[in-house]
GROMACS .gro file of C-alpha atoms in nm:
model
  359
    1ALA     CA    1  -0.508   1.432  -3.871
    2GLY     CA    2  -0.201   1.397  -4.047
    3PRO     CA    3   0.030   1.146  -3.950
    4VAL     CA    4  -0.206   0.904  -3.812
    5MET     CA    5  -0.519   0.928  -4.026
    6GLY     CA    6  -0.428   1.092  -4.345
    7TRP     CA    7  -0.673   1.307  -4.370
    8LEU     CA    8  -0.467   1.614  -4.418
    9ASP     CA    9  -0.147   1.734  -4.587
   10PRO     CA   10  -0.121   2.093  -4.541
   11ASP     CA   11   0.189   2.105  -4.817
   12GLU     CA   12  -0.041   1.951  -5.101
   13LEU     CA   13  -0.357   2.171  -4.937
   14PHE     CA   14  -0.157   2.489  -4.965
   15GLU     CA   15   0.109   2.431  -5.172
   16ASP     CA   16   0.369   2.767  -5.173
   17LEU     CA   17   0.156   2.915  -4.913
   18LEU     CA   18   0.158   2.742  -4.634
   19PHE     CA   19   0.448   2.924  -4.492
   20PRO     CA   20   0.350   3.286  -4.571
   21PHE     CA   21   0.023   3.180  -4.444
   22VAL     CA   22   0.173   3.062  -4.125
   23SER     CA   23   0.397   3.409  -4.101
   24LEU     CA   24   0.107   3.627  -4.125
   25ALA     CA   25  -0.094   3.436  -3.862
   26VAL     CA   26   0.171   3.472  -3.622
   27ALA     CA   27   0.174   3.819  -3.688
   28VAL     CA   28  -0.150   3.901  -3.634
   29ILE     CA   29  -0.127   3.685  -3.279
   30LEU     CA   30   0.187   3.930  -3.211
   31PHE     CA   31   0.020   4.197  -3.252
   32GLU     CA   32  -0.288   4.092  -3.030
   33GLY     CA   33  -0.087   4.010  -2.740
   34SER     CA   34   0.114   4.312  -2.774
   35LEU     CA   35  -0.171   4.559  -2.744
   36THR     CA   36  -0.191   4.411  -2.396
   37LEU     CA   37   0.147   4.548  -2.297
   38LYS     CA   38   0.089   4.866  -2.078
   39LEU     CA   39   0.392   5.036  -1.925
   40GLN     CA   40   0.187   5.126  -1.635
   41ASN     CA   41   0.116   4.773  -1.528
   42ILE     CA   42   0.504   4.704  -1.421
   43PRO     CA   43   0.662   4.952  -1.219
   44GLY     CA   44   0.940   4.816  -1.067
   45LEU     CA   45   0.950   4.480  -1.301
   46GLU     CA   46   1.105   4.699  -1.626
   47ARG     CA   47   1.449   4.539  -1.515
   48VAL     CA   48   1.349   4.190  -1.452
   49ILE     CA   49   1.168   4.194  -1.781
   50ARG     CA   50   1.488   4.349  -1.957
   51ASN     CA   51   1.690   4.079  -1.756
   52MET     CA   52   1.424   3.797  -1.900
   53ILE     CA   53   1.462   3.899  -2.287
   54THR     CA   54   1.815   3.969  -2.256
   55ILE     CA   55   2.058   3.765  -2.006
   56GLY     CA   56   1.770   3.503  -1.964
   57ALA     CA   57   1.761   3.473  -2.351
   58PHE     CA   58   2.097   3.418  -2.350
   59ILE     CA   59   2.125   3.165  -2.082
   60THR     CA   60   1.855   2.950  -2.260
   61TRP     CA   61   2.043   2.961  -2.603
   62MET     CA   62   2.363   2.876  -2.470
   63GLY     CA   63   2.208   2.591  -2.230
   64THR     CA   64   1.979   2.446  -2.487
   65THR     CA   65   2.264   2.484  -2.721
   66LEU     CA   66   2.502   2.248  -2.513
   67ALA     CA   67   2.255   1.997  -2.425
   68THR     CA   68   2.139   1.945  -2.788
   69ARG     CA   69   2.516   1.911  -2.876
   70LEU     CA   70   2.584   1.650  -2.579
   71LEU     CA   71   2.289   1.446  -2.590
   72LEU     CA   72   2.170   1.433  -2.897
   73ASP     CA   73   2.506   1.440  -3.118
   74PHE     CA   74   2.380   1.691  -3.333
   75SER     CA   75   2.624   1.924  -3.547
   76TRP     CA   76   2.749   2.283  -3.336
   77ASN     CA   77   2.556   2.465  -3.623
   78VAL     CA   78   2.233   2.262  -3.605
   79SER     CA   79   2.212   2.285  -3.179
   80PHE     CA   80   2.282   2.661  -3.206
   81LEU     CA   81   1.992   2.707  -3.424
   82PHE     CA   82   1.761   2.486  -3.209
   83GLY     CA   83   1.931   2.666  -2.917
   84ALA     CA   84   1.792   2.974  -3.041
   85LEU     CA   85   1.468   2.890  -3.144
   86MET     CA   86   1.417   2.735  -2.777
   87VAL     CA   87   1.477   3.113  -2.654
   88VAL     CA   88   1.088   3.176  -2.746
   89THR     CA   89   0.789   3.154  -2.477
   90GLY     CA   90   0.527   3.240  -2.719
   91PRO     CA   91   0.223   3.403  -2.599
   92THR     CA   92  -0.042   3.189  -2.817
   93VAL     CA   93   0.026   2.957  -2.493
   94ILE     CA   94   0.127   3.190  -2.224
   95THR     CA   95  -0.207   3.389  -2.227
   96PRO     CA   96  -0.457   3.111  -2.174
   97LEU     CA   97  -0.201   2.942  -1.909
   98LEU     CA   98  -0.230   3.276  -1.747
   99ARG     CA   99  -0.625   3.272  -1.781
  100THR     CA  100  -0.613   2.947  -1.608
  101VAL     CA  101  -0.363   2.985  -1.365
  102ARG     CA  102  -0.445   3.348  -1.250
  103PRO     CA  103  -0.093   3.417  -1.066
  104LYS     CA  104  -0.030   3.738  -0.880
  105GLU     CA  105  -0.004   4.074  -1.088
  106ASN     CA  106   0.401   4.057  -1.057
  107VAL     CA  107   0.435   3.719  -1.219
  108ALA     CA  108   0.184   3.752  -1.472
  109HIS     CA  109   0.283   4.076  -1.592
  110ILE     CA  110   0.620   3.941  -1.615
  111LEU     CA  111   0.548   3.634  -1.768
  112GLN     CA  112   0.319   3.814  -2.049
  113TRP     CA  113   0.571   4.054  -2.165
  114GLU     CA  114   0.836   3.807  -2.173
  115GLY     CA  115   0.646   3.618  -2.379
  116ILE     CA  116   0.544   3.873  -2.649
  117LEU     CA  117   0.836   4.031  -2.649
  118ILE     CA  118   1.095   3.772  -2.646
  119ASP     CA  119   0.907   3.616  -3.010
  120PRO     CA  120   1.035   3.904  -3.208
  121LEU     CA  121   1.349   3.884  -3.038
  122GLY     CA  122   1.386   3.475  -3.066
  123ALA     CA  123   1.313   3.477  -3.445
  124ILE     CA  124   1.562   3.745  -3.524
  125LEU     CA  125   1.841   3.540  -3.289
  126ALA     CA  126   1.737   3.247  -3.460
  127VAL     CA  127   1.761   3.406  -3.845
  128LEU     CA  128   2.081   3.554  -3.757
  129VAL     CA  129   2.227   3.180  -3.646
  130PHE     CA  130   2.057   3.065  -3.977
  131GLU     CA  131   2.229   3.344  -4.181
  132PHE     CA  132   2.588   3.284  -3.982
  133ILE     CA  133   2.540   2.886  -4.065
  134LEU     CA  134   2.480   2.982  -4.483
  135ALA     CA  135   2.736   3.247  -4.503
  136GLY     CA  136   3.005   2.982  -4.360
  137GLY     CA  137   3.084   2.985  -4.003
  138ALA     CA  138   3.275   3.243  -3.825
  139GLU     CA  139   3.486   3.349  -4.116
  140GLY     CA  140   3.201   3.527  -4.320
  141GLY     CA  141   2.917   3.512  -4.083
  142PHE     CA  142   2.978   3.729  -3.794
  143ALA     CA  143   3.019   4.077  -4.000
  144ALA     CA  144   2.690   3.968  -4.213
  145GLY     CA  145   2.497   3.864  -3.883
  146LEU     CA  146   2.555   4.244  -3.760
  147VAL     CA  147   2.483   4.377  -4.086
  148VAL     CA  148   2.134   4.171  -4.100
  149PHE     CA  149   2.065   4.219  -3.717
  150GLY     CA  150   2.136   4.584  -3.739
  151LYS     CA  151   1.898   4.631  -4.060
  152MET     CA  152   1.639   4.418  -3.862
  153VAL     CA  153   1.606   4.606  -3.575
  154LEU     CA  154   1.575   4.942  -3.771
  155ILE     CA  155   1.310   4.899  -3.987
  156GLY     CA  156   1.177   4.712  -3.733
  157VAL     CA  157   1.123   4.949  -3.508
  158LEU     CA  158   1.071   5.207  -3.764
  159PHE     CA  159   0.790   5.083  -3.915
  160GLY     CA  160   0.670   4.965  -3.608
  161VAL     CA  161   0.671   5.319  -3.483
  162VAL     CA  162   0.533   5.524  -3.792
  163SER     CA  163   0.272   5.308  -3.837
  164GLY     CA  164   0.178   5.329  -3.495
  165TYR     CA  165   0.204   5.703  -3.457
  166LEU     CA  166  -0.036   5.748  -3.795
  167PHE     CA  167  -0.261   5.498  -3.697
  168ALA     CA  168  -0.325   5.659  -3.358
  169PHE     CA  169  -0.400   6.007  -3.522
  170LEU     CA  170  -0.649   5.870  -3.770
  171LEU     CA  171  -0.818   5.711  -3.502
  172LYS     CA  172  -0.810   6.048  -3.287
  173LYS     CA  173  -0.907   6.240  -3.547
  174TYR     CA  174  -1.231   6.002  -3.644
  175TRP     CA  175  -1.105   5.983  -3.976
  176ILE     CA  176  -1.173   5.612  -3.954
  177PRO     CA  177  -1.553   5.498  -3.880
  178GLN     CA  178  -1.594   5.311  -3.594
  179TYR     CA  179  -1.728   4.990  -3.760
  180LEU     CA  180  -1.420   4.975  -3.936
  181HIS     CA  181  -1.172   4.977  -3.660
  182ASN     CA  182  -1.134   4.593  -3.646
  183PHE     CA  183  -1.055   4.564  -4.001
  184ALA     CA  184  -0.864   4.882  -4.064
  185SER     CA  185  -0.630   4.744  -3.812
  186LEU     CA  186  -0.595   4.444  -3.927
  187ALA     CA  187  -0.525   4.532  -4.255
  188LEU     CA  188  -0.273   4.777  -4.102
  189VAL     CA  189  -0.074   4.479  -3.950
  190CYS     CA  190  -0.079   4.256  -4.284
  191VAL     CA  191   0.058   4.569  -4.479
  192VAL     CA  192   0.328   4.681  -4.198
  193PHE     CA  193   0.411   4.282  -4.144
  194ALA     CA  194   0.477   4.263  -4.535
  195VAL     CA  195   0.619   4.543  -4.646
  196SER     CA  196   0.866   4.531  -4.339
  197ASN     CA  197   0.981   4.187  -4.467
  198MET     CA  198   1.054   4.319  -4.793
  199PHE     CA  199   1.283   4.538  -4.665
  200GLU     CA  200   1.443   4.300  -4.450
  201ALA     CA  201   1.360   3.968  -4.408
  202GLU     CA  202   1.201   3.810  -4.103
  203SER     CA  203   1.183   4.199  -3.931
  204GLY     CA  204   0.782   4.187  -3.986
  205LEU     CA  205   0.743   4.035  -3.651
  206LEU     CA  206   0.969   4.323  -3.459
  207SER     CA  207   0.739   4.592  -3.646
  208VAL     CA  208   0.381   4.435  -3.610
  209THR     CA  209   0.510   4.399  -3.194
  210VAL     CA  210   0.633   4.781  -3.179
  211LEU     CA  211   0.308   4.862  -3.347
  212GLY     CA  212   0.086   4.690  -3.092
  213ILE     CA  213   0.283   4.820  -2.806
  214TRP     CA  214   0.247   5.173  -2.927
  215LEU     CA  215  -0.110   5.169  -2.983
  216ALA     CA  216  -0.114   5.036  -2.633
  217ASN     CA  217   0.064   5.300  -2.493
  218THR     CA  218  -0.077   5.579  -2.623
  219LYS     CA  219  -0.307   5.781  -2.436
  220GLY     CA  220  -0.673   5.897  -2.542
  221LEU     CA  221  -0.755   5.556  -2.750
  222ASP     CA  222  -1.003   5.301  -2.700
  223LEU     CA  223  -0.876   5.013  -2.825
  224ASP     CA  224  -1.136   4.763  -2.659
  225ASP     CA  225  -1.333   4.643  -2.944
  226ILE     CA  226  -1.026   4.614  -3.175
  227LEU     CA  227  -0.867   4.406  -2.859
  228ASP     CA  228  -1.192   4.163  -2.854
  229PHE     CA  229  -1.162   4.139  -3.244
  230LYS     CA  230  -0.799   4.027  -3.252
  231GLU     CA  231  -0.853   3.773  -2.946
  232SER     CA  232  -1.107   3.570  -3.106
  233LEU     CA  233  -0.886   3.608  -3.425
  234SER     CA  234  -0.564   3.484  -3.262
  235ILE     CA  235  -0.784   3.191  -3.089
  236LEU     CA  236  -0.923   3.095  -3.450
  237LEU     CA  237  -0.543   3.113  -3.599
  238ILE     CA  238  -0.375   2.967  -3.307
  239SER     CA  239  -0.584   2.650  -3.338
  240MET     CA  240  -0.540   2.609  -3.715
  241LEU     CA  241  -0.156   2.661  -3.710
  242PHE     CA  242  -0.122   2.443  -3.436
  243ILE     CA  243  -0.344   2.166  -3.626
  244MET     CA  244  -0.154   2.240  -3.981
  245LEU     CA  245   0.193   2.212  -3.841
  246ALA     CA  246   0.144   1.917  -3.629
  247ALA     CA  247  -0.032   1.747  -3.944
  248ARG     CA  248   0.326   1.767  -4.137
  249MET     CA  249   0.477   1.550  -3.845
  250ASN     CA  250   0.609   1.212  -3.924
  251LEU     CA  251   0.558   0.968  -3.623
  252ASN     CA  252   0.871   0.793  -3.724
  253SER     CA  253   1.116   1.079  -3.676
  254PHE     CA  254   0.979   1.099  -3.283
  255ARG     CA  255   1.094   0.724  -3.235
  256ASP     CA  256   1.406   0.812  -3.391
  257LEU     CA  257   1.505   1.076  -3.116
  258GLY     CA  258   1.454   0.838  -2.878
  259TRP     CA  259   1.528   0.913  -2.479
  260PRO     CA  260   1.769   1.161  -2.523
  261ALA     CA  261   1.518   1.390  -2.686
  262VAL     CA  262   1.318   1.347  -2.369
  263ALA     CA  263   1.692   1.459  -2.138
  264VAL     CA  264   1.704   1.752  -2.378
  265PHE     CA  265   1.312   1.862  -2.270
  266ALA     CA  266   1.412   1.767  -1.920
  267VAL     CA  267   1.704   1.984  -1.875
  268ILE     CA  268   1.535   2.279  -2.073
  269GLN     CA  269   1.219   2.258  -1.797
  270PHE     CA  270   1.416   2.147  -1.506
  271VAL     CA  271   1.801   2.312  -1.536
  272ILE     CA  272   1.813   2.611  -1.781
  273ARG     CA  273   1.457   2.776  -1.700
  274PRO     CA  274   1.509   2.782  -1.281
  275VAL     CA  275   1.857   2.903  -1.345
  276SER     CA  276   1.805   3.164  -1.628
  277VAL     CA  277   1.506   3.339  -1.381
  278HIS     CA  278   1.712   3.319  -1.083
  279ILE     CA  279   1.989   3.499  -1.225
  280CYS     CA  280   1.736   3.758  -1.399
  281ALA     CA  281   1.512   3.818  -1.070
  282LEU     CA  282   1.865   3.882  -0.825
  283GLY     CA  283   1.775   4.220  -0.647
  284SER     CA  284   1.455   4.258  -0.767
  285LYS     CA  285   1.128   4.319  -0.537
  286LEU     CA  286   1.006   3.939  -0.632
  287SER     CA  287   0.930   3.712  -0.359
  288MET     CA  288   1.114   3.402  -0.355
  289ASN     CA  289   0.772   3.175  -0.435
  290GLU     CA  290   0.720   3.461  -0.737
  291ARG     CA  291   1.072   3.329  -0.869
  292HIS     CA  292   0.981   2.934  -0.799
  293LEU     CA  293   0.674   2.972  -1.007
  294LEU     CA  294   0.842   3.179  -1.298
  295SER     CA  295   1.093   2.946  -1.334
  296TRP     CA  296   0.820   2.667  -1.390
  297ILE     CA  297   0.613   2.855  -1.661
  298ALA     CA  298   0.774   2.894  -1.974
  299PRO     CA  299   0.578   2.702  -2.267
  300ARG     CA  300   0.714   2.701  -2.616
  301GLY     CA  301   0.437   2.787  -2.900
  302ILE     CA  302   0.353   2.851  -3.270
  303VAL     CA  303   0.658   3.055  -3.319
  304ALA     CA  304   0.897   2.806  -3.233
  305ALA     CA  305   0.698   2.548  -3.462
  306ALA     CA  306   0.688   2.761  -3.726
  307ILE     CA  307   1.036   2.830  -3.751
  308SER     CA  308   1.184   2.570  -3.705
  309ALA     CA  309   0.984   2.381  -3.974
  310LEU     CA  310   1.058   2.670  -4.218
  311PHE     CA  311   1.456   2.643  -4.143
  312ALA     CA  312   1.487   2.271  -4.142
  313ILE     CA  313   1.362   2.240  -4.512
  314LYS     CA  314   1.590   2.535  -4.601
  315LEU     CA  315   1.890   2.373  -4.404
  316GLN     CA  316   1.806   2.019  -4.563
  317ALA     CA  317   1.820   2.177  -4.907
  318VAL     CA  318   2.218   2.298  -4.854
  319GLY     CA  319   2.325   1.937  -4.701
  320TYR     CA  320   2.285   1.962  -4.314
  321PRO     CA  321   2.160   1.593  -4.261
  322PHE     CA  322   2.057   1.678  -3.857
  323ALA     CA  323   1.841   1.943  -3.974
  324ALA     CA  324   1.493   1.733  -4.030
  325ALA     CA  325   1.529   1.594  -3.707
  326MET     CA  326   1.490   1.972  -3.522
  327VAL     CA  327   1.128   1.969  -3.633
  328PRO     CA  328   0.996   1.649  -3.415
  329LEU     CA  329   1.244   1.773  -3.142
  330THR     CA  330   1.095   2.154  -3.125
  331PHE     CA  331   0.722   1.995  -3.102
  332MET     CA  332   0.846   1.732  -2.820
  333VAL     CA  333   0.922   2.025  -2.665
  334ILE     CA  334   0.634   2.234  -2.699
  335VAL     CA  335   0.404   1.915  -2.623
  336GLY     CA  336   0.624   1.882  -2.325
  337THR     CA  337   0.603   2.242  -2.209
  338VAL     CA  338   0.249   2.284  -2.248
  339VAL     CA  339   0.112   1.936  -2.088
  340LEU     CA  340   0.330   1.963  -1.815
  341GLN     CA  341   0.290   2.347  -1.725
  342SER     CA  342  -0.072   2.353  -1.809
  343THR     CA  343  -0.141   2.042  -1.564
  344THR     CA  344   0.089   2.133  -1.242
  345ALA     CA  345   0.102   2.537  -1.274
  346GLY     CA  346  -0.239   2.617  -1.091
  347PRO     CA  347  -0.222   2.385  -0.819
  348LEU     CA  348   0.186   2.514  -0.795
  349ALA     CA  349   0.050   2.839  -0.768
  350ARG     CA  350  -0.195   2.801  -0.479
  351PHE     CA  351   0.064   2.584  -0.322
  352LEU     CA  352   0.331   2.867  -0.329
  353LYS     CA  353   0.079   3.097  -0.225
  354VAL     CA  354   0.096   3.352  -0.516
  355ALA     CA  355  -0.240   3.303  -0.716
  356GLU     CA  356  -0.494   3.491  -0.676
  357PRO     CA  357  -0.828   3.411  -0.548
  358GLU     CA  358  -1.119   3.230  -0.733
  359PRO     CA  359  -1.357   3.523  -0.877
   0.00000   0.00000   0.00000
């Protein structure tokens, strides 16, 4: 619709509202995903999930950074930023993939928790690397980065818990009419996201994720209607976001990247992800076949696309020539992982005997 036919120019259509809309839409999508994260579903898997979003994220970050630097000859700064973006495996593509593949519960729960928790954490990591670059590297950036990280986590968790507690209280007391539950929850997500970002930029994603997890694990709440509404809304927003962000692409930029970009994708898919999963799953109750399937599924989604587009513009403005190439490279990894994994994960799960039977 954009680069080929020229029907759609999102920058001209939305102007300054483009990235605020993208950010808000991602917040709604993350909130919907986090409403499905129930602690009772992951007995015995807590350590694997924790490892995936900490040790696994670090392995992905460092491995992708090295691959980008060596294969594409990007500057170290831009390579570190792209590596941080590739940490994110979003629920926008994980959730529909799980519906189609239907892996066994252990695999499904790990992928779901990882995909939703890694989104805000990956976004925070990308913001920290970005702040580090702007602060002038190790001289002024490390201390500034620690301060930013502390504020993000503090504000994100605080706003998420407080708003979750208050909303649960209002629902339990029936102070919000049943027919307004859906819209009240949507309004709450928008307010929490916006106010949290006012206090500390990019902390809003963590706030709405914590809010969703808090509500999902509060006893005595019936969230089925809210979840149905948010699922429909998420499908609409995901569809819009992919069209909008893809329409901003320049086809020449893909050609300019060439085969080295395909090599970066191959390293991420066939080397970094398997190494990361097998290290994170050491000592767990997961079978070897379950680990193999986890190693195969890690599609990138809309959060990586949105953040890469935003940071590329900002870095270009301060004189980083390689920054523009981050966006097509990100889309190449998104398209590559989604196409490859969506077409092969089902047969692979059945071959490994870790798929649920036909319903």
